Coordinates of N, CA and C in Angstrom, one line a residue:
M1 N 15.3 11.3 5.4 CA 15.1 11.1 3.9 C 14.4 9.7 3.7
K2 N 15.0 8.7 4.3 CA 14.4 7.4 4.0 C 12.9 7.3 4.5
H3 N 12.6 8.0 5.6 CA 11.3 7.9 6.2 C 10.3 8.6 5.2
S4 N 10.7 9.8 4.7 CA 9.7 10.5 3.9 C 9.5 9.8 2.5
L5 N 10.6 9.1 2.1 CA 10.5 8.3 0.9 C 9.5 7.1 1.1
M6 N 9.6 6.5 2.3 CA 8.8 5.4 2.6 C 7.3 5.8 2.7
I7 N 7.1 7.0 3.4 CA 5.7 7.5 3.6 C 5.1 7.9 2.2
G8 N 5.9 8.5 1.4 CA 5.5 8.9 0.0 C 5.1 7.7 -0.8
A9 N 6.0 6.7 -0.7 CA 5.7 5.5 -1.5 C 4.4 4.8 -1.0
M10 N 4.2 4.7 0.3 CA 3.0 4.1 0.8 C 1.8 4.8 0.4
L11 N 1.8 6.2 0.6 CA 0.7 7.0 0.2 C 0.3 6.8 -1.3
G12 N 1.4 6.9 -2.1 CA 1.1 6.7 -3.5 C 0.5 5.4 -3.9
I13 N 1.1 4.3 -3.3 CA 0.6 3.0 -3.6 C -0.8 2.8 -3.1
V14 N -1.1 3.2 -1.9 CA -2.4 3.1 -1.3 C -3.4 3.9 -2.1
T15 N -3.0 5.1 -2.6 CA -4.0 5.9 -3.4 C -4.2 5.2 -4.7
A16 N -3.2 4.7 -5.3 CA -3.4 4.0 -6.6 C -4.2 2.8 -6.5
T17 N -4.0 2.1 -5.4 CA -4.8 0.9 -5.1 C -6.3 1.3 -4.9
A18 N -6.5 2.3 -4.1 CA -7.9 2.8 -3.8 C -8.6 3.2 -5.1
L19 N -7.9 3.9 -6.0 CA -8.5 4.3 -7.3 C -8.8 3.0 -8.1
Y20 N -7.8 2.1 -8.2 CA -7.9 0.9 -9.0 C -9.1 0.0 -8.5
C21 N -9.2 -0.1 -7.2 CA -10.2 -1.1 -6.7 C -11.4 -0.4 -6.1
S22 N -11.7 0.9 -6.5 CA -12.7 1.6 -5.8 C -14.1 0.9 -6.0
S23 N -14.2 0.0 -7.0 CA -15.5 -0.6 -7.3 C -15.8 -1.6 -6.2
S24 N -14.8 -2.2 -5.6 CA -15.1 -3.3 -4.6 C -14.3 -3.2 -3.3
N25 N -14.9 -3.1 -2.2 CA -14.2 -2.8 -0.9 C -13.3 -4.0 -0.5
H26 N -13.8 -5.2 -0.7 CA -13.1 -6.4 -0.3 C -11.7 -6.5 -1.0
S27 N -11.7 -6.3 -2.3 CA -10.4 -6.4 -3.0 C -9.5 -5.2 -2.6
L28 N -10.1 -4.1 -2.3 CA -9.3 -2.9 -1.8 C -8.6 -3.2 -0.6
K29 N -9.3 -3.8 0.4 CA -8.7 -4.2 1.7 C -7.5 -5.2 1.5
K30 N -7.8 -6.2 0.7 CA -6.8 -7.2 0.4 C -5.6 -6.7 -0.3
A31 N -5.9 -5.8 -1.3 CA -4.7 -5.3 -2.1 C -3.9 -4.3 -1.2
K32 N -4.6 -3.5 -0.4 CA -3.9 -2.6 0.5 C -3.0 -3.3 1.5
R33 N -3.5 -4.4 2.1 CA -2.7 -5.2 3.0 C -1.5 -5.8 2.3
A34 N -1.7 -6.3 1.1 CA -0.7 -7.0 0.3 C 0.4 -5.9 0.0
F35 N 0.0 -4.7 -0.4 CA 1.0 -3.7 -0.8 C 1.8 -3.2 0.5
V36 N 1.1 -3.1 1.6 CA 1.8 -2.7 2.8 C 2.8 -3.7 3.2
N37 N 2.4 -5.0 3.1 CA 3.3 -6.1 3.4 C 4.5 -6.1 2.5
K38 N 4.3 -5.8 1.2 CA 5.4 -5.8 0.3 C 6.4 -4.6 0.6
I39 N 5.8 -3.5 1.0 CA 6.7 -2.3 1.3 C 7.5 -2.7 2.6
E40 N 6.8 -3.3 3.6 CA 7.5 -3.7 4.8 C 8.7 -4.6 4.5
D41 N 8.4 -5.6 3.6 CA 9.4 -6.5 3.2 C 10.6 -5.8 2.6
I42 N 10.3 -4.8 1.7 CA 11.4 -4.1 1.1 C 12.2 -3.3 2.1
I43 N 11.5 -2.7 3.0 CA 12.2 -1.8 4.0 C 13.0 -2.6 5.1
L44 N 12.4 -3.7 5.6 CA 13.0 -4.4 6.7 C 14.0 -5.4 6.2

């Protein structure tokens, strides 16, 4: 249960970030890394 929640949250956030930052690849990479780090902080 926890794993599918985590995967769903990550996919949703990454997708939202990609849509939001689709104009510039550099900010997309930075935002994606920041979001993944935030999720890891929450889970660990």
